[in-house]
């Protein structure tokens, strides 16, 4: 590929919480950015461009959040790409480094949402996704009548098409949702840590024809951030023992089948997800259809259990007609071929739109650093999956990532989709110069933030704020 090698050198995340107006985008953004800078061991002066993603907020909210770290004159670009907003911000931050604009960039995403189903803030004009919604409803002539709010109804139609063509049923969706809710027991950042069983998922309130409440992602408040840097920057700052390479990354939008075809799966992103994943693996140097066996851990966009089902094949994790069999075999969880959504996924950890994609990258970065591990991990995994009972805030580490004759280990894969539409897929891996041991982000943050969530203090902010620029807004915040 053209361009330079790029690396995620730091990441930070807030807890994802119920949207009750308890936090502002400014303080959530400051917490996530501070943690990411602490993790990377750099200050805001090292950041030369920033991209800030959010869907619900006024223009320049990104500036307002980052100005707390200093008024440094850097470009700050606000990003809105529906549910893929956070990854779209990272895509641009990555390209700024990759193509030599800067040596170090920041991607930040946050959201402050309202309870309940998503709606528009502009009722005086047509919604951009109205045409997609109409196309999905038209598919019901082939799939059977449906009901419910627009977004879950569209994804339900995608799952129903899969069932008709290939097999599986609502029980398949319940297995996926229960798997994610059990995974969330390990995640201290997660909004829900209930570990619902398949029976509880099936018996929850019906939202659409197939989807119940526990198969759907909740609205959430939260923030996440990642720092991207060049290889020269990594070596200059001695970050070889924590830098995770962005081997390949792509952003795609809808093709003709979304509007001209007769596929409910394509309407909710199957075709553009497949196009994006195929491009990423090709850019990483793999022949068509190859490379997936080198993936060990995945964070994919399960806004509804229906979307996780159809995304397996879109990413190439299985054949198109094998997704429900992959679920039956347990090849989407600990002990199977892949660990999919070890964080609990959007269904359990929450879905603050602007933060979601960056949170996914944070979790995979920590997996590839082997930071989400402890000595009782294997027992812990088996106990939680078998019983649904948590032993407390513990590991999300996918086993076997480094049990191959390649010190870089296996790849981590991230998939983030927004209808309207945009998909970002990223392929991450340890670089060949990765050095385990020694001082890393956990020392600078003060604890292992892969599986412990704490707030930041003003003392933390003082460590990473600009040392050369005005601190006017931060000083006001301290009053």
Coordinates of C-alpha atoms in Angstrom, one line a residue:
X1 CA 0.0 0.0 0.0
X2 CA 1.0 3.6 -0.5
X3 CA 1.9 5.6 2.6
X4 CA 3.7 5.0 5.8
X5 CA 3.1 2.4 8.5
X6 CA 0.9 3.7 11.3
X7 CA 0.3 2.6 14.9
X8 CA -2.1 3.1 17.7
X9 CA 0.1 4.1 20.6
X10 CA -2.6 5.0 23.2
X11 CA -6.2 4.5 24.0
X12 CA -8.7 5.5 26.6
X13 CA -12.4 4.9 27.3
X14 CA -15.0 6.1 29.8
X15 CA -17.7 3.8 31.2
X16 CA -20.6 3.5 28.8
X17 CA -23.7 4.4 30.9
X18 CA -27.5 4.9 30.6
X19 CA -28.3 8.3 29.0
X20 CA -29.6 10.2 32.0
X21 CA -27.8 13.5 31.5
X22 CA -25.3 12.7 34.3
X23 CA -22.3 13.7 32.2
X24 CA -21.4 16.3 29.5
X25 CA -19.6 15.7 26.3
X26 CA -16.9 18.0 27.5
X27 CA -16.0 16.0 30.6
X28 CA -16.4 12.6 28.9
X29 CA -14.2 13.8 26.0
X30 CA -11.6 15.1 28.5
X31 CA -11.6 11.8 30.4
X32 CA -11.1 9.6 27.3
X33 CA -8.5 11.9 25.7
X34 CA -6.6 12.2 29.0
X35 CA -6.4 8.4 29.4
X36 CA -5.3 8.0 25.8
X37 CA -2.5 10.5 26.2
X38 CA -1.4 9.0 29.5
X39 CA -1.4 5.6 28.0
X40 CA 0.8 6.9 25.1
X41 CA 3.1 8.8 27.3
X42 CA 2.8 12.0 25.4
X43 CA 1.2 15.4 25.9
X44 CA -1.3 17.3 23.9
X45 CA 1.5 19.3 22.4
X46 CA 2.6 16.2 20.5
X47 CA -0.9 16.0 18.8
X48 CA -0.8 17.9 15.6
X49 CA -4.3 17.2 14.3
X50 CA -7.5 15.9 15.9
X51 CA -10.8 14.4 14.5
X52 CA -13.7 14.3 16.9
X53 CA -16.8 12.3 16.2
X54 CA -20.4 12.7 17.5
X55 CA -23.9 12.6 16.1
X56 CA -26.0 14.4 18.7
X57 CA -24.4 17.8 19.4
X58 CA -23.9 21.2 18.0
X59 CA -21.1 22.1 15.7
X60 CA -17.6 22.6 17.2
X61 CA -18.4 20.3 20.2
X62 CA -15.0 18.7 19.4
X63 CA -13.2 22.0 19.9
X64 CA -15.0 22.6 23.2
X65 CA -13.9 19.2 24.6
X66 CA -10.3 19.4 23.5
X67 CA -9.7 23.0 24.4
X68 CA -9.6 21.8 28.0
X69 CA -6.2 20.3 27.1
X70 CA -4.8 23.6 25.7
X71 CA -5.4 26.2 23.0
X72 CA -2.7 25.0 20.6
X73 CA -4.1 26.2 17.1
X74 CA -4.1 22.6 15.7
X75 CA -6.8 21.6 13.2
X76 CA -9.8 20.0 14.9
X77 CA -12.3 18.4 12.5
X78 CA -15.8 17.4 13.6
X79 CA -17.1 14.1 12.1
X80 CA -20.6 12.7 11.8
X81 CA -21.1 9.4 9.9
X82 CA -24.0 7.8 11.9
X83 CA -23.1 4.7 13.9
X84 CA -19.6 4.5 12.2
X85 CA -18.7 8.0 13.4
X86 CA -15.9 7.0 15.8
X87 CA -14.2 4.8 13.3
X88 CA -14.6 7.4 10.6
X89 CA -12.8 9.9 12.8
X90 CA -10.0 7.3 13.4
X91 CA -9.9 6.6 9.6
X92 CA -9.0 10.3 9.0
X93 CA -6.6 10.5 11.9
X94 CA -4.8 7.4 10.5
X95 CA -4.6 8.9 7.0
X96 CA -3.2 12.1 8.4
X97 CA -0.2 10.1 9.7
X98 CA -0.1 7.6 6.9
X99 CA 0.3 10.2 4.2
X100 CA 2.8 12.3 6.1
X101 CA 0.6 15.3 7.1
X102 CA 1.6 14.8 10.8
X103 CA 3.6 12.4 13.0
X104 CA 0.9 12.1 15.7
X105 CA -2.9 12.5 15.6
X106 CA -5.8 12.1 17.9
X107 CA -9.2 10.5 17.2
X108 CA -11.9 11.2 19.9
X109 CA -15.5 10.2 19.9
X110 CA -18.3 10.9 22.4
X111 CA -22.1 10.9 22.6
X112 CA -24.7 12.2 25.0
X113 CA -28.0 10.6 24.0
X114 CA -31.7 10.4 24.9
X115 CA -33.4 7.3 26.3
X116 CA -35.4 5.2 23.9
X117 CA -35.3 4.6 20.2
X118 CA -33.3 6.8 18.0
X119 CA -35.0 9.8 16.4
X120 CA -34.2 12.9 14.4
X121 CA -33.3 16.3 15.7
X122 CA -34.6 17.9 12.5
X123 CA -38.3 17.0 12.1
X124 CA -38.8 19.8 9.5
X125 CA -36.9 17.8 6.8
X126 CA -36.7 14.3 5.4
X127 CA -34.3 11.9 7.2
X128 CA -31.3 10.9 5.1
X129 CA -32.0 7.3 5.9
X130 CA -35.7 7.5 4.8
X131 CA -35.0 5.9 1.4
X132 CA -33.1 3.0 3.0
X133 CA -36.0 2.5 5.4
X134 CA -38.5 2.4 2.6
X135 CA -36.4 -0.1 0.6
X136 CA -36.3 -2.4 3.7
X137 CA -40.1 -2.2 4.1
X138 CA -40.6 -3.1 0.4
X139 CA -38.6 -6.3 1.0
X140 CA -41.3 -7.4 3.5
X141 CA -43.4 -8.4 0.4
X142 CA -41.0 -11.3 0.1
X143 CA -40.1 -11.8 3.8
X144 CA -43.5 -11.4 5.6
X145 CA -45.0 -8.6 7.6
X146 CA -42.9 -6.9 10.3
X147 CA -43.4 -4.2 12.9
X148 CA -41.5 -2.0 15.3
X149 CA -39.2 1.0 15.2
X150 CA -37.4 1.7 12.0
X151 CA -33.8 0.7 12.8
X152 CA -34.5 -2.7 14.5
X153 CA -37.1 -3.5 11.9
X154 CA -34.6 -3.0 9.1
X155 CA -32.0 -5.3 10.7
X156 CA -34.7 -7.8 11.6
X157 CA -35.6 -8.0 7.9
X158 CA -31.9 -8.7 7.1
X159 CA -31.9 -11.6 9.5
X160 CA -35.2 -12.9 8.2
X161 CA -33.7 -13.0 4.7
X162 CA -30.8 -15.0 6.0
X163 CA -33.2 -17.5 7.7
X164 CA -35.2 -18.0 4.5
X165 CA -32.1 -18.5 2.3
X166 CA -29.8 -20.4 4.6
X167 CA -31.4 -21.6 7.8
X168 CA -31.4 -20.6 11.5
X169 CA -34.2 -18.9 13.4
X170 CA -34.8 -16.6 16.3
X171 CA -33.0 -19.1 18.6
X172 CA -29.8 -18.3 16.6
X173 CA -30.2 -14.7 17.5
X174 CA -30.8 -15.6 21.1
X175 CA -27.5 -17.5 21.2
X176 CA -25.7 -14.5 19.8
X177 CA -27.2 -12.1 22.2
X178 CA -26.7 -14.3 25.2
X179 CA -23.1 -14.9 24.2
X180 CA -22.5 -11.1 24.1
X181 CA -24.3 -10.5 27.4
X182 CA -22.1 -13.2 29.1
X183 CA -19.0 -11.6 27.6
X184 CA -20.0 -8.3 29.1
X185 CA -19.6 -9.7 32.6
X186 CA -15.9 -9.3 32.0
X187 CA -16.0 -5.7 30.9
X188 CA -16.0 -3.0 33.6
X189 CA -16.8 -0.3 31.0
X190 CA -20.0 -2.1 30.0
X191 CA -23.5 -0.5 30.4
X192 CA -25.1 -3.9 31.1
X193 CA -23.5 -6.7 33.1
X194 CA -26.4 -9.1 33.5
X195 CA -25.3 -12.2 31.6
X196 CA -28.7 -13.0 30.2
X197 CA -29.3 -16.6 29.3
X198 CA -30.8 -17.6 25.9
X199 CA -34.2 -18.2 27.6
X200 CA -34.1 -14.8 29.2
X201 CA -33.2 -13.2 25.9
X202 CA -36.1 -15.0 24.2
X203 CA -38.6 -14.0 26.9
X204 CA -37.7 -10.3 26.9
X205 CA -40.0 -7.7 25.5
X206 CA -40.6 -8.1 21.8
X207 CA -39.4 -5.2 19.7
X208 CA -39.9 -6.6 16.1
X209 CA -40.9 -9.9 14.5
X210 CA -37.7 -11.6 15.7
X211 CA -35.9 -9.2 17.9
X212 CA -36.4 -8.9 21.7
X213 CA -35.1 -6.1 23.9
X214 CA -32.0 -8.0 24.9
X215 CA -31.1 -8.5 21.3
X216 CA -30.9 -4.8 20.7
X217 CA -28.2 -2.3 21.7
X218 CA -29.2 0.5 24.1
X219 CA -28.7 4.2 23.7
X220 CA -25.8 5.2 25.8
X221 CA -23.5 8.1 27.0
X222 CA -19.8 7.6 26.7
X223 CA -16.5 8.5 25.1
X224 CA -13.4 6.9 23.7
X225 CA -10.1 8.0 22.1
X226 CA -7.1 6.7 20.3
X227 CA -3.7 8.2 19.5
X228 CA -2.1 7.3 16.1
X229 CA 1.6 7.8 15.3
X230 CA 4.2 7.1 12.7
X231 CA 6.9 4.5 13.1
X232 CA 9.5 7.2 13.6
X233 CA 7.4 8.6 16.4
X234 CA 7.1 5.2 18.0
X235 CA 10.9 4.6 18.1
X236 CA 11.6 8.2 19.2
X237 CA 9.4 7.8 22.2
X238 CA 10.3 4.2 23.1
X239 CA 6.8 2.8 22.5
X240 CA 7.9 -0.5 21.0
X241 CA 6.3 -2.5 23.8
X242 CA 2.8 -1.1 23.3
X243 CA 2.4 0.2 19.7
X244 CA -0.2 -1.8 17.7
X245 CA 0.0 -1.5 13.9
X246 CA -2.9 -0.5 11.8
X247 CA -2.0 -3.0 9.1
X248 CA -4.9 -2.0 6.8
X249 CA -8.0 0.1 7.1
X250 CA -10.8 1.1 4.7
X251 CA -14.0 3.0 4.6
X252 CA -16.7 2.1 2.1
X253 CA -20.2 3.4 1.3
X254 CA -23.3 1.8 -0.3
X255 CA -23.3 0.3 -3.7
X256 CA -26.1 -0.2 -6.2
X257 CA -27.6 -3.3 -4.6
X258 CA -28.7 -1.2 -1.5
X259 CA -31.3 0.6 -3.6
X260 CA -31.6 -1.4 -6.8
X261 CA -31.4 -4.9 -5.5
X262 CA -33.9 -7.1 -3.6
X263 CA -31.7 -7.9 -0.6
X264 CA -32.7 -6.8 2.9
X265 CA -29.2 -7.8 4.0
X266 CA -27.6 -5.4 1.6
X267 CA -30.0 -2.6 2.8
X268 CA -28.4 -2.9 6.3
X269 CA -24.8 -3.1 5.1
X270 CA -23.9 -6.6 4.1
X271 CA -22.6 -5.7 0.6
X272 CA -20.6 -2.6 1.7
X273 CA -19.2 -4.6 4.7
X274 CA -18.0 -7.3 2.4
X275 CA -16.5 -4.8 0.0
X276 CA -14.7 -3.1 2.9
X277 CA -13.4 -6.3 4.5
X278 CA -12.2 -7.7 1.1
X279 CA -10.4 -4.4 0.5
X280 CA -8.7 -4.5 3.9
X281 CA -7.4 -8.0 3.5
X282 CA -6.2 -7.3 0.0
X283 CA -4.4 -4.2 1.2
X284 CA -2.8 -6.3 3.9
X285 CA -1.3 -8.5 1.2
X286 CA -3.7 -11.5 1.2
X287 CA -5.0 -13.2 -1.9
X288 CA -8.9 -13.1 -2.3
X289 CA -10.6 -15.1 0.4
X290 CA -7.4 -15.6 2.5
X291 CA -6.2 -14.1 5.8
X292 CA -9.2 -14.8 8.0
X293 CA -7.5 -17.8 9.6
X294 CA -4.9 -15.4 10.9
X295 CA -7.6 -13.5 12.8
X296 CA -8.0 -14.4 16.5
X297 CA -10.3 -11.7 18.0
X298 CA -13.0 -9.5 16.5
X299 CA -15.1 -6.5 17.6
X300 CA -18.0 -6.2 15.1
X301 CA -21.0 -4.0 14.9
X302 CA -23.8 -5.9 16.7
X303 CA -26.3 -3.0 17.0
X304 CA -28.7 -5.9 16.9
X305 CA -28.0 -9.6 17.1
X306 CA -29.4 -9.8 13.6
X307 CA -26.5 -7.7 12.3
X308 CA -23.9 -9.9 14.0
X309 CA -25.4 -13.0 12.3
X310 CA -25.1 -11.5 8.7
X311 CA -21.8 -9.8 9.3
X312 CA -19.8 -13.1 10.0
X313 CA -19.9 -14.0 6.3
X314 CA -19.5 -10.4 5.1
X315 CA -16.2 -10.3 6.9
X316 CA -15.2 -13.7 5.5
X317 CA -15.2 -15.4 8.9
X318 CA -17.4 -18.2 7.3
X319 CA -19.2 -19.0 4.1
X320 CA -22.3 -17.1 3.4
X321 CA -24.6 -20.0 4.3
X322 CA -22.6 -21.0 7.4
X323 CA -23.2 -18.2 9.8
X324 CA -25.9 -20.0 11.8
X325 CA -23.8 -23.1 11.9
X326 CA -20.9 -21.0 13.2
X327 CA -23.1 -19.9 16.1
X328 CA -24.2 -23.5 16.8
X329 CA -20.5 -24.6 16.9
X330 CA -19.6 -21.9 19.3
X331 CA -17.0 -20.6 16.8
X332 CA -17.8 -17.0 17.9
X333 CA -16.7 -17.3 21.6
X334 CA -14.0 -18.5 23.9
X335 CA -12.9 -22.0 22.9
X336 CA -14.0 -21.5 19.3
X337 CA -12.4 -20.4 16.1
X338 CA -12.8 -16.7 16.9
X339 CA -13.7 -14.6 20.0
X340 CA -16.3 -12.2 18.6
X341 CA -17.1 -9.2 20.8
X342 CA -15.2 -10.1 24.0
X343 CA -16.3 -6.7 25.3
X344 CA -19.9 -7.7 25.2
X345 CA -20.6 -5.9 21.9
X346 CA -22.9 -3.0 21.4
X347 CA -25.8 -5.1 22.7
X348 CA -24.3 -5.3 26.2
X349 CA -21.6 -2.7 26.5
X350 CA -23.7 0.1 25.0
X351 CA -23.7 2.1 21.8
X352 CA -22.8 5.9 22.3
X353 CA -22.7 6.4 18.5
X354 CA -19.6 8.7 18.3
X355 CA -17.6 6.6 20.8
X356 CA -18.5 3.1 19.6
X357 CA -15.9 2.6 16.9
X358 CA -13.1 4.1 18.9
X359 CA -14.1 1.9 21.9
X360 CA -13.8 -1.2 19.6
X361 CA -10.3 -0.2 18.6
X362 CA -9.4 0.4 22.2
X363 CA -10.5 -3.1 23.2
X364 CA -8.7 -4.8 20.3
X365 CA -5.5 -2.8 21.0
X366 CA -5.6 -4.0 24.5
X367 CA -6.2 -7.6 23.3
X368 CA -3.1 -7.4 21.1
X369 CA -1.0 -6.0 23.9
X370 CA -2.1 -9.0 26.0
X371 CA -3.2 -6.6 28.7
X372 CA -6.7 -8.2 29.4
X373 CA -5.2 -11.4 30.9
X374 CA -4.7 -12.7 34.4
X375 CA -3.4 -16.1 35.6
X376 CA -6.9 -17.5 36.2
X377 CA -8.1 -16.5 32.7
X378 CA -8.9 -19.9 31.3
X379 CA -10.8 -21.0 34.4
X380 CA -12.6 -17.6 34.4
X381 CA -13.6 -17.8 30.7
X382 CA -15.0 -21.3 31.2
X383 CA -16.8 -20.5 34.4
X384 CA -18.5 -17.4 33.0
X385 CA -19.6 -19.0 29.7
X386 CA -20.9 -22.2 31.4
X387 CA -22.7 -20.5 34.3
X388 CA -23.2 -16.9 33.4
X389 CA -21.9 -15.9 36.8
X390 CA -19.3 -13.2 37.0
X391 CA -16.3 -13.4 39.4
X392 CA -15.9 -9.6 39.3
X393 CA -14.1 -7.3 36.9
X394 CA -11.9 -9.7 35.1
X395 CA -10.2 -10.5 31.9
X396 CA -11.6 -10.2 28.4
X397 CA -8.4 -11.6 26.9
X398 CA -8.9 -13.9 23.9
X399 CA -6.7 -17.0 24.4
X400 CA -4.3 -18.3 21.8
X401 CA -3.5 -14.9 20.1
X402 CA 0.2 -15.5 20.4
X403 CA 0.4 -19.3 20.2
X404 CA 1.7 -19.2 16.7
X405 CA 5.3 -19.2 15.4
X406 CA 5.2 -15.5 14.7
X407 CA 6.0 -13.1 17.5
X408 CA 3.5 -10.6 16.1
X409 CA 0.7 -13.0 17.0
X410 CA -2.7 -13.1 15.2
X411 CA -4.7 -10.2 13.9
X412 CA -7.5 -8.3 15.5
X413 CA -10.4 -7.3 13.3
X414 CA -12.8 -4.3 13.8
X415 CA -16.0 -3.7 11.9
X416 CA -18.2 -0.6 12.4
X417 CA -21.2 0.3 10.2
X418 CA -23.5 3.3 10.0
X419 CA -26.6 3.2 7.8
X420 CA -26.9 5.9 5.2
X421 CA -24.2 4.6 4.8
X422 CA -20.6 3.9 5.8
X423 CA -18.5 1.0 7.0
X424 CA -15.0 1.1 8.5
X425 CA -13.0 -2.1 8.8
X426 CA -9.6 -2.2 10.5
X427 CA -7.0 -5.0 10.7
X428 CA -4.6 -4.6 13.6
X429 CA -1.5 -6.6 14.6
X430 CA 1.6 -6.3 16.8
X431 CA 4.6 -5.1 14.8
X432 CA 7.6 -7.3 14.3
X433 CA 9.6 -4.9 16.7
X434 CA 7.1 -5.3 19.5
X435 CA 8.8 -5.8 22.9
X436 CA 6.9 -7.2 25.8
X437 CA 7.8 -6.2 29.3
X438 CA 9.1 -2.9 30.7
X439 CA 7.2 0.3 31.3
X440 CA 4.1 0.8 29.3
X441 CA 0.7 2.6 29.4
X442 CA -0.5 0.7 32.5
X443 CA 2.4 2.3 34.5
X444 CA 1.5 5.8 33.2
X445 CA -2.3 5.4 33.7
X446 CA -1.6 4.0 37.1
X447 CA -3.5 0.7 36.7
X448 CA -4.4 -1.8 34.0
X449 CA -7.2 0.0 32.2
X450 CA -7.8 -3.0 29.9
X451 CA -10.0 -4.4 32.7
X452 CA -10.4 -1.7 35.3
X453 CA -12.3 1.6 34.8
X454 CA -11.5 4.6 36.9
X455 CA -12.2 8.3 36.5
X456 CA -9.4 10.7 35.8
X457 CA -8.3 13.5 38.1
X458 CA -7.1 17.0 37.5
X459 CA -3.6 15.7 38.4
X460 CA -3.9 13.3 35.5
X461 CA -5.0 16.1 33.1
X462 CA -2.0 18.2 34.3
X463 CA 0.3 15.5 33.2
X464 CA -0.9 15.5 29.6
X465 CA -2.2 19.0 29.0
X466 CA -0.2 21.3 26.7
X467 CA 2.9 22.7 28.4
X468 CA 3.1 25.7 26.0
X469 CA -0.4 26.9 25.3
X470 CA -3.2 28.6 27.3
X471 CA -5.1 26.5 29.9
X472 CA -7.9 29.1 30.2
X473 CA -10.8 26.6 29.9
X474 CA -9.2 24.0 32.1
X475 CA -8.6 26.5 34.9
X476 CA -12.3 27.5 34.6
X477 CA -13.3 23.9 35.0
X478 CA -11.3 23.6 38.2
X479 CA -13.2 26.4 39.8

